[in-house]
Coordinates of C-alpha atoms and ligand atoms in Angstrom, one line a residue:
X1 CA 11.7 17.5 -19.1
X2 CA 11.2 14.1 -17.1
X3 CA 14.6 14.6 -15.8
X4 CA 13.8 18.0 -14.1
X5 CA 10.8 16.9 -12.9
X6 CA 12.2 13.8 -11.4
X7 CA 15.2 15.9 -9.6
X8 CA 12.5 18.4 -8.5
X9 CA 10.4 16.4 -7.2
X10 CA 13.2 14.0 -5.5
X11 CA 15.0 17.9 -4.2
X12 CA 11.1 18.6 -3.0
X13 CA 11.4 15.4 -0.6
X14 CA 15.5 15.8 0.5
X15 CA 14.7 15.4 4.3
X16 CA 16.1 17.7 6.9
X17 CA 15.7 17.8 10.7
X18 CA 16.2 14.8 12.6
X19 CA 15.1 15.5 16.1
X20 CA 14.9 12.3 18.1
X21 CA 12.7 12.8 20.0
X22 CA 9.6 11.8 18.9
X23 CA 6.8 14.0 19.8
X24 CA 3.1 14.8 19.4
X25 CA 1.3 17.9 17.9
X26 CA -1.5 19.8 16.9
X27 CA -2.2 19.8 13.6
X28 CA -3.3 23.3 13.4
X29 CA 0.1 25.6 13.4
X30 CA 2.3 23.1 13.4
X31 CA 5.7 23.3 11.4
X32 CA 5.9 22.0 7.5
X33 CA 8.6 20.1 6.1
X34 CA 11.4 22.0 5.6
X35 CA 13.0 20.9 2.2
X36 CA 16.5 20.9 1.3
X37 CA 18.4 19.0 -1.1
X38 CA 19.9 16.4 0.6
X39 CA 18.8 12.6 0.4
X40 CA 18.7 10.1 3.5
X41 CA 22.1 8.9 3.5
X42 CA 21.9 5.4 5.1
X43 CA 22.0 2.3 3.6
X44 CA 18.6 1.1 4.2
X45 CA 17.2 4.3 2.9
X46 CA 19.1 4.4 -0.4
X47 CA 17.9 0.4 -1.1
X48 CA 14.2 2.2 -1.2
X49 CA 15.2 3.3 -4.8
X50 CA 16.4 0.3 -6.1
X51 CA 14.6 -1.3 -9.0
X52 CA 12.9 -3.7 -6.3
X53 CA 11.7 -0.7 -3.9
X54 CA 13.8 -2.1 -1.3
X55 CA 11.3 -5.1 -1.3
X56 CA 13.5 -8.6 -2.6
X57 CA 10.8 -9.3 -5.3
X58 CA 7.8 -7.7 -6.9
X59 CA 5.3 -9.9 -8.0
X60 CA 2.7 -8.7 -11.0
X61 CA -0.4 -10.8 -10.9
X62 CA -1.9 -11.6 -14.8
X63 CA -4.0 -13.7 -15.8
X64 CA -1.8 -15.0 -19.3
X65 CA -4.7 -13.8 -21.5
X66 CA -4.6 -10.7 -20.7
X67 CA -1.9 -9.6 -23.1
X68 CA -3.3 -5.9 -23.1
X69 CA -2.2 -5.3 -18.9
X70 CA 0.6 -7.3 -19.3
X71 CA 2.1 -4.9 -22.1
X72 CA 1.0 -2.2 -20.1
X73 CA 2.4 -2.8 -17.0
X74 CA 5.9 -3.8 -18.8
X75 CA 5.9 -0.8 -20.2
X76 CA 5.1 1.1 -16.7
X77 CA 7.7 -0.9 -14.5
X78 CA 10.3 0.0 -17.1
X79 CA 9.2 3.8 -17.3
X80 CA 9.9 3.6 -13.5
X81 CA 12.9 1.2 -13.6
X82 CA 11.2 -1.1 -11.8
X83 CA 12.5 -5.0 -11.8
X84 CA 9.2 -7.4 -11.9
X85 CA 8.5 -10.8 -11.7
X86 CA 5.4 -12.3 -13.7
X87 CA 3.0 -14.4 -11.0
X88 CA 0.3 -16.6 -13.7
X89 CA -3.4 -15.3 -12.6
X90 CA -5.5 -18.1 -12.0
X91 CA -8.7 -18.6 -13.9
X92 CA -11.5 -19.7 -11.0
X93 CA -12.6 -22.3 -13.3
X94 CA -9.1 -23.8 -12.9
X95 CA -9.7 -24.5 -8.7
X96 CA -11.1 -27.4 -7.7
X97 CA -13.2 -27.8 -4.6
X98 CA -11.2 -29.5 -3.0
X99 CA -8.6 -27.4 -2.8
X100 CA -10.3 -25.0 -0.9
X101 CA -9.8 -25.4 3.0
X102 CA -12.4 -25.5 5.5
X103 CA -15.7 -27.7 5.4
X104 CA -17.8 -24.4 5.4
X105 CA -16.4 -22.2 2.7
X106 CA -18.8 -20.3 1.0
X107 CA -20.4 -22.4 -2.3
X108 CA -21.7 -19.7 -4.1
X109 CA -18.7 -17.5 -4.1
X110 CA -17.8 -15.7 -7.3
X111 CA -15.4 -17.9 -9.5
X112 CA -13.0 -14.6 -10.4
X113 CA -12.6 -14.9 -6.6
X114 CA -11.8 -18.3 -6.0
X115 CA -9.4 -17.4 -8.8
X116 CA -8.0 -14.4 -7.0
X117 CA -7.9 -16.4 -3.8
X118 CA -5.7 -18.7 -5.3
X119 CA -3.7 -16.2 -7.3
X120 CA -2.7 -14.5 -4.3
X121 CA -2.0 -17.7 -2.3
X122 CA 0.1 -19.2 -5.1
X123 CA 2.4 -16.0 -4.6
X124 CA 2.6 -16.2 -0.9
X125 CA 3.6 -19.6 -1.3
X126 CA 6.9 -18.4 -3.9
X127 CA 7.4 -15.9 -1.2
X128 CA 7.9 -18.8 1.8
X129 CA 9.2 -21.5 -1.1
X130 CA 12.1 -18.9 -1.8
X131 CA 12.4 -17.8 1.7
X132 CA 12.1 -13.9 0.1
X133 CA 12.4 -11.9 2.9
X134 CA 9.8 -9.5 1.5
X135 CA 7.6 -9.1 -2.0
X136 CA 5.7 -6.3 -2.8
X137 CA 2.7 -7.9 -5.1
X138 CA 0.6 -6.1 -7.2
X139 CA -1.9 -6.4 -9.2
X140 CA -1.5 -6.1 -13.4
X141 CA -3.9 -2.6 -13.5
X142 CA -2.1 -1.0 -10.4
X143 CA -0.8 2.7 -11.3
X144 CA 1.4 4.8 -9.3
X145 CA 3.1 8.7 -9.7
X146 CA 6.2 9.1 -11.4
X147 CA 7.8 10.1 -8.0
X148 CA 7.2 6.6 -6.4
X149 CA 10.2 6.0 -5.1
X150 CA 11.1 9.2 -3.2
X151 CA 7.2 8.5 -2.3
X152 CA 8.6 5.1 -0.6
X153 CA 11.4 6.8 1.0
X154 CA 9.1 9.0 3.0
X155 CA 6.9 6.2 3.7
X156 CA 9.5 3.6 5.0
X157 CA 10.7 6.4 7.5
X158 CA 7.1 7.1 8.4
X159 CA 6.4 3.4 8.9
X160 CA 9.3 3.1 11.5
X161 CA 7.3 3.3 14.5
X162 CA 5.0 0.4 13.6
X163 CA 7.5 -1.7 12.3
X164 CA 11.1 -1.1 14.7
X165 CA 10.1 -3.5 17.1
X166 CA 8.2 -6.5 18.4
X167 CA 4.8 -4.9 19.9
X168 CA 4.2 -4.0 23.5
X169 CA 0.4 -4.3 24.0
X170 CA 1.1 -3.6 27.8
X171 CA 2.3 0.1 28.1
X172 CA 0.2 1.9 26.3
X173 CA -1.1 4.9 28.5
X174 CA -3.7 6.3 27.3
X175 CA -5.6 3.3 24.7
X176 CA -8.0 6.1 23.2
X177 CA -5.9 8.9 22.5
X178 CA -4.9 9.6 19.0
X179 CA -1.6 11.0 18.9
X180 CA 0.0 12.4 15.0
X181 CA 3.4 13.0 15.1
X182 CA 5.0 14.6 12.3
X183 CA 7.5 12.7 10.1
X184 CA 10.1 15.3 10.7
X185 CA 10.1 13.6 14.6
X186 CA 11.0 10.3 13.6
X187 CA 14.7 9.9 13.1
X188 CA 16.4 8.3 9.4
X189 CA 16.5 4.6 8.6
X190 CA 19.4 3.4 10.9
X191 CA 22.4 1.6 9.4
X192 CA 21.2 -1.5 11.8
X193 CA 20.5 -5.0 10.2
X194 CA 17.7 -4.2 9.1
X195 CA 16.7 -6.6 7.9
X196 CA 14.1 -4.8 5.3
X197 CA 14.0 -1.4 5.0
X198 CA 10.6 -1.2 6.2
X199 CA 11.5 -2.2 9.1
X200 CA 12.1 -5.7 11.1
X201 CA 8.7 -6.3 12.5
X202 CA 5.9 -5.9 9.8
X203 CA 3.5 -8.2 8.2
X204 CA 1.7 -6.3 5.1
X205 CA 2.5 -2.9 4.3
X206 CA -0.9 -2.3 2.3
X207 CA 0.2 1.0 -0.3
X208 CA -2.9 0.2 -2.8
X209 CA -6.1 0.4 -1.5
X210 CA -9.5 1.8 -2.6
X211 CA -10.2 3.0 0.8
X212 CA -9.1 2.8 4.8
X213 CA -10.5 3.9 7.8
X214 CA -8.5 5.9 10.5
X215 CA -8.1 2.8 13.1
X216 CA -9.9 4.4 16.3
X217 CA -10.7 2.8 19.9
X218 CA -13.8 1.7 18.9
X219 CA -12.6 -0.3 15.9
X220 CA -9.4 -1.9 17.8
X221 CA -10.5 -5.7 17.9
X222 CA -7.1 -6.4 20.1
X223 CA -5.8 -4.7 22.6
X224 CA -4.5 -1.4 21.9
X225 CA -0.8 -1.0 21.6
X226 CA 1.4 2.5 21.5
X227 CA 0.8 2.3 18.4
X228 CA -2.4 1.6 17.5
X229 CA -3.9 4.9 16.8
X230 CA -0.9 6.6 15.8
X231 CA -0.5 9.1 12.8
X232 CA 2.2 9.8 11.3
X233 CA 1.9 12.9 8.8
X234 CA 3.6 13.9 5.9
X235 CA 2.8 17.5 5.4
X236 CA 3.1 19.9 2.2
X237 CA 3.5 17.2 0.1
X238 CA 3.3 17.7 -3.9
X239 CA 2.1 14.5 -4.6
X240 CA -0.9 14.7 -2.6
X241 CA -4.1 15.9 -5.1
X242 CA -6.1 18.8 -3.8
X243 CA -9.0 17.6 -1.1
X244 CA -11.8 17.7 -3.8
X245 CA -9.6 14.6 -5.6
X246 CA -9.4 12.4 -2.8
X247 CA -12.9 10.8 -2.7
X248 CA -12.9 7.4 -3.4
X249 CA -15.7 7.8 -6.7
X250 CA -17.6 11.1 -7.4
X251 CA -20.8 10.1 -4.8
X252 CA -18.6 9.3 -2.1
X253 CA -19.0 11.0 0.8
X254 CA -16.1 13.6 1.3
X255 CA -12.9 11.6 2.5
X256 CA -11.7 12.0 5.9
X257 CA -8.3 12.2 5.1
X258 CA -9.3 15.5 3.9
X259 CA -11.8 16.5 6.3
X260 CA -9.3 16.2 9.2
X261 CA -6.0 17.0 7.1
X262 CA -4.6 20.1 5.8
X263 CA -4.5 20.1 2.1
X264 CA -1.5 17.9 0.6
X265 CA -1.2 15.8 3.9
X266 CA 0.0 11.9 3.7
X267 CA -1.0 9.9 6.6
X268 CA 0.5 6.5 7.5
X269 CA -1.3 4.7 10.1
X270 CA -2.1 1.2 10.8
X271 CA -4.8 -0.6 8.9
X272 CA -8.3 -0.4 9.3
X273 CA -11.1 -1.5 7.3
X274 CA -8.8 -1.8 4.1
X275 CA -10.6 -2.9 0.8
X276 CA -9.1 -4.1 -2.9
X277 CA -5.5 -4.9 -2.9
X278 CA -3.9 -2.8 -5.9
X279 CA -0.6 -3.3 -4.2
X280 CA 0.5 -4.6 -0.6
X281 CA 4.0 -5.7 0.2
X282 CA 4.7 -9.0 3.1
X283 CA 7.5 -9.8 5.2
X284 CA 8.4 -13.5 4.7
X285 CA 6.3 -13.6 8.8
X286 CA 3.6 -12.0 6.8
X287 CA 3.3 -14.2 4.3
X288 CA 3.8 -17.5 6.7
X289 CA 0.9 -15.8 8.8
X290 CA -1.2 -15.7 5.7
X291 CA -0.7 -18.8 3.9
X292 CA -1.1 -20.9 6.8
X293 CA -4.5 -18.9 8.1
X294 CA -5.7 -18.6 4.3
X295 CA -4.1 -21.3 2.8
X296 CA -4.5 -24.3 5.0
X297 CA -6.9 -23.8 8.0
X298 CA -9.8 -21.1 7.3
X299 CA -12.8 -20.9 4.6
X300 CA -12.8 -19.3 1.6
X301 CA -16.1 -17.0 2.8
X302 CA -15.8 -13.7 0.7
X303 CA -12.8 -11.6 -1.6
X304 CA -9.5 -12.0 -1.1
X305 CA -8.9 -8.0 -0.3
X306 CA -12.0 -8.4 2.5
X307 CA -10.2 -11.0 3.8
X308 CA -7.1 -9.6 4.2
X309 CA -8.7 -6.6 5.4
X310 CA -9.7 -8.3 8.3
X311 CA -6.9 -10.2 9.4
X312 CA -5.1 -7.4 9.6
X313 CA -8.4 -5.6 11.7
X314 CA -7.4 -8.7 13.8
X315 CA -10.7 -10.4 13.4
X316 CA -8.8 -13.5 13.5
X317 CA -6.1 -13.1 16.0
X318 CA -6.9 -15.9 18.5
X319 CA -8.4 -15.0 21.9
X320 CA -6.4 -13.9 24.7
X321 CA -3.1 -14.9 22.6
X322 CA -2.2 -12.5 19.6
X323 CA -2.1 -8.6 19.0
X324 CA -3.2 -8.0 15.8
X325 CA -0.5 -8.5 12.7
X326 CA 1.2 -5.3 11.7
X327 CA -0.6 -3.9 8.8
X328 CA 1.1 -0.4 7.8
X329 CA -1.1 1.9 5.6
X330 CA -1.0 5.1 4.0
X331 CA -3.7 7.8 3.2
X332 CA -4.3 8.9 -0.2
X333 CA -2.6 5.2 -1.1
X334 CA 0.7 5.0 -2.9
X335 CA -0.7 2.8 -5.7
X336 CA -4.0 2.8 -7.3
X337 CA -6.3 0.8 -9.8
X338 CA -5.7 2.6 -13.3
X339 CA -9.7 2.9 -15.5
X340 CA -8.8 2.6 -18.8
X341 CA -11.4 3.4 -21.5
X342 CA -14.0 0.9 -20.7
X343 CA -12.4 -0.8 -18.2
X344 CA -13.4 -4.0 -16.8
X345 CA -12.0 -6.2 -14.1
X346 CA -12.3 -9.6 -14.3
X347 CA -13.8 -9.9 -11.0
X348 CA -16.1 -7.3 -10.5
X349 CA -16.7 -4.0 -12.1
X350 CA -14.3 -1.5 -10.8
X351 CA -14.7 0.9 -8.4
X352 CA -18.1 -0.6 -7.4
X353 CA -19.4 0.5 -10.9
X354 CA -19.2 4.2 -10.4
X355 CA -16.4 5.2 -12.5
X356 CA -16.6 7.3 -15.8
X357 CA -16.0 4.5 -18.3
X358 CA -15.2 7.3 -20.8
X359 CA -12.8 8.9 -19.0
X360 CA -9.5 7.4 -18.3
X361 CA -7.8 8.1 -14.8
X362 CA -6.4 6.6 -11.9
X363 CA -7.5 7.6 -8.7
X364 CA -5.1 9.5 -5.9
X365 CA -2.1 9.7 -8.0
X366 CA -1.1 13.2 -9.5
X367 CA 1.8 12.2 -12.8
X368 CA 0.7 8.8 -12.9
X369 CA 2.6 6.7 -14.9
X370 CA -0.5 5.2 -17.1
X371 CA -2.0 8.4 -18.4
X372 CA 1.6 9.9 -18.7
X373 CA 3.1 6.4 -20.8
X374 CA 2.4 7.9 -24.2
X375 CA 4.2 11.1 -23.2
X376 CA 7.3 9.5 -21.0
X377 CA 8.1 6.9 -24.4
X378 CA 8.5 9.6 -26.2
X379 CA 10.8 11.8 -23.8
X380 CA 8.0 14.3 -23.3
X381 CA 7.0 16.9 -20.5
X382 CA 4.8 14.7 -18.2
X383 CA 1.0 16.6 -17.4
X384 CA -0.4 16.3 -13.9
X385 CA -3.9 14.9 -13.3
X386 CA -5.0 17.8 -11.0
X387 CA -2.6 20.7 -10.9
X388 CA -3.2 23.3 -8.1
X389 CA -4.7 26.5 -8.9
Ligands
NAG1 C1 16.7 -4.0 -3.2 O1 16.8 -3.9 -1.8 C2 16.3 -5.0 -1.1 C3 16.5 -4.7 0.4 O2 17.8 -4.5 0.8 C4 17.0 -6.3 -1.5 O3 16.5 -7.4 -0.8 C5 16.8 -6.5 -3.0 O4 17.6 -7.6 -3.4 C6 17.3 -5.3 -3.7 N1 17.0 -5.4 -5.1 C7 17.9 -5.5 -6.1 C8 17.4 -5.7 -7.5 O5 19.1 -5.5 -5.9
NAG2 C1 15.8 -18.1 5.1 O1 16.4 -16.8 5.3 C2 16.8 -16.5 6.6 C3 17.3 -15.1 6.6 O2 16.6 -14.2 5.8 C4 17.9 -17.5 7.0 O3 18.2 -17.2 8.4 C5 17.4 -18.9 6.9 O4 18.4 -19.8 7.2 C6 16.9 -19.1 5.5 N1 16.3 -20.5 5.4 C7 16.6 -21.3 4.4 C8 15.9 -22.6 4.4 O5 17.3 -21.0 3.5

């Protein structure tokens, strides 16, 4: 039944030790989560599971034609309880040249990404017009596991470092070490005013991707801060699909997340390298940031998920001035694009055309939502993608 699962997999995730002192530590021997029933009791924690994911809004971007993702997606946010807000896709056809800022922007850029461009600028603008303190937006073929939400509540405690406070780029020790740290080290959401549960200080927390890089000294375009190369890892988690499921499309070269992992590790880190933008939440300083760089001052030169990727890389923090935004990822990614049965985007083919158009699936996520919908409306046991030997 749905319901066991659901209370198994939310008693799977009940967090135990808090030791405050956070710590780092080799991977190899070190402790696994020890699960026990009880939930994180603050405040901030507890507004993770509500039907917004602790975000004020989520956006669903669809183009209006596209009856067939909008039913689907209705259908998964309310399989979920999930709360969304419809934000109009915008046909590229419908934005005029002039519109685009910067003398230089590139002419001969797709139209489905001058669409998207806009799309996604239109919703950072309801974000700042509505003074939101946060959105999560998402796109209208975005998929996610059943357990997303005690998924979130892991993440948001992971994400703590990177987000408590306003960065230091001065006192960092040691700018090329790599330190993971264990979630178990970070303490519980605090009952502070917060005033998101993510945390005060974050611009995009980027949970659906179609692929990162572990940021690493040599791909720092800012200076290093104590954060910059941290890990934080979520070990012996259920969720996670076995190593061979993690590459990104069958001739991908093996992932890294499970070259360097244990099996069924999550990894939050920042940003690096980023593409495709399944699902990425702002802060309302995030989406200022954004729609004033992307918006009104800099050309429209490639996609909308490269750009983004970059920005938060800090390719366009200004010399000398900024650290690079705070861009909080997590490895295999939270969300993910669903491939129906001959799937097409309406930018590009997905997944760089090398997915099984025969086959439907959504990559990274074990009792995803989509391939389970038929199941979960009819009360049904739920089937995982990959089950463990
Ligand atoms: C969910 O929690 C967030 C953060 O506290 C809040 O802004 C949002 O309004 C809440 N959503 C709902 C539907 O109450
Ligand atoms: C926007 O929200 C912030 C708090 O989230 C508040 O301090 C500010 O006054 C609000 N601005 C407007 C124009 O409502």
């Amino acid at each position: 039944m749905i319901v066991s699962h659901r209370a198994a997999g939310i008693a799977f995730f009940g967090i135990i030790t808090v030791i405050l002192i956070i710590q780092s530590f080799r991977l190899h021997g070190a402790p696994a989560i020890r699960h026990v029933g009880s939930q994180l009791s603050s405040k901030a924690s507890s507004d993770v599971l509500n039907t917004t994911l602790g975000f004020q809004k989520i956006f669903v971007i669809n183009l209006p034609e596209r009856t067939d993702r909008r039913d689907a997606m209705t259908l998964t946010a309310a399989l979920t309880n999930l709360q969304i807000t419809w934000a109009k896709g915008v046909p590229g056809t419908d934005v005029p040249d002039k519109v685009i800022p910067g003398e230089d922007w590139e002419k001969s850029i797709l139209r489905g990404n001058k669409g998207s461009w806009r799309a996604h600028m239109n919703v950072l603008n309801t974000i700042i017009d509505h003074n939101l303190t946060s959105a999560l937006i998402l796109e209208d073929d975005a998929d996610w596991d059943i357990r997303l939400k005690s998924q979130l509540q892991l993440f948001a405690r992971a994400a703590q470092p990177f987000t408590a406070n306003t960065h230091q780029a001065a006192t960092v020790t040691d700018p090329d070490k790599i330190i993971n740290v264990p979630i178990t080290s970070i303490p519980s959401l605090s009952n502070e005013s917060l005033s998101s549960p993510y945390g005060n200080n974050w611009d995009v927390l980027w949970l659906g991707h179609c692929g990162t890089n572990f940021p690493t000294s040599i791909t720092l375009a800012t200076p290093p801060t104590n954060t910059s190369l941290l890990r934080v890892t979520i070990l012996n988690d259920p969720t996670v699909p076995n190593p061979e499921h993690l590459r990104a499309h069958p001739f991908a070269l093996q992932d890294q997340l499970a070259e360097l992992y244990p099996p069924h590790t999550r990894v939050v880190h920042h940003s690096s390298g980023a593409i495709c933008t399944q699902a990425y939440a702002v802060s309302q300083q995030g989406a200022r940031k954004l729609l004033w760089r992307f918006g009104v001052k800099e050309a429209l030169t490639k996609g909308w998920d490269l750009v983004l990727g970059e920005w938060c890389d800090g390719l366009f923090a200004e010399q000398g001035r900024d650290t690079a935004p705070v861009c909080v990822t997590v490895q295999p990614p939270l969300f993910s694009h669903h491939f129906g049965k001959g799937a097409a985007s309406d930018i590009t083919a997905p997944g760089g055309g090398f997915v099984d158009k025969e086959k439907e699936m959504t990559p990274y996520v074990r009792w995803s939502v989509r391939l389970n919908m038929g199941l979960l409306v009819e009360g049904a046991e739920v089937s995982d993608q990959w089950p463990d030997e």
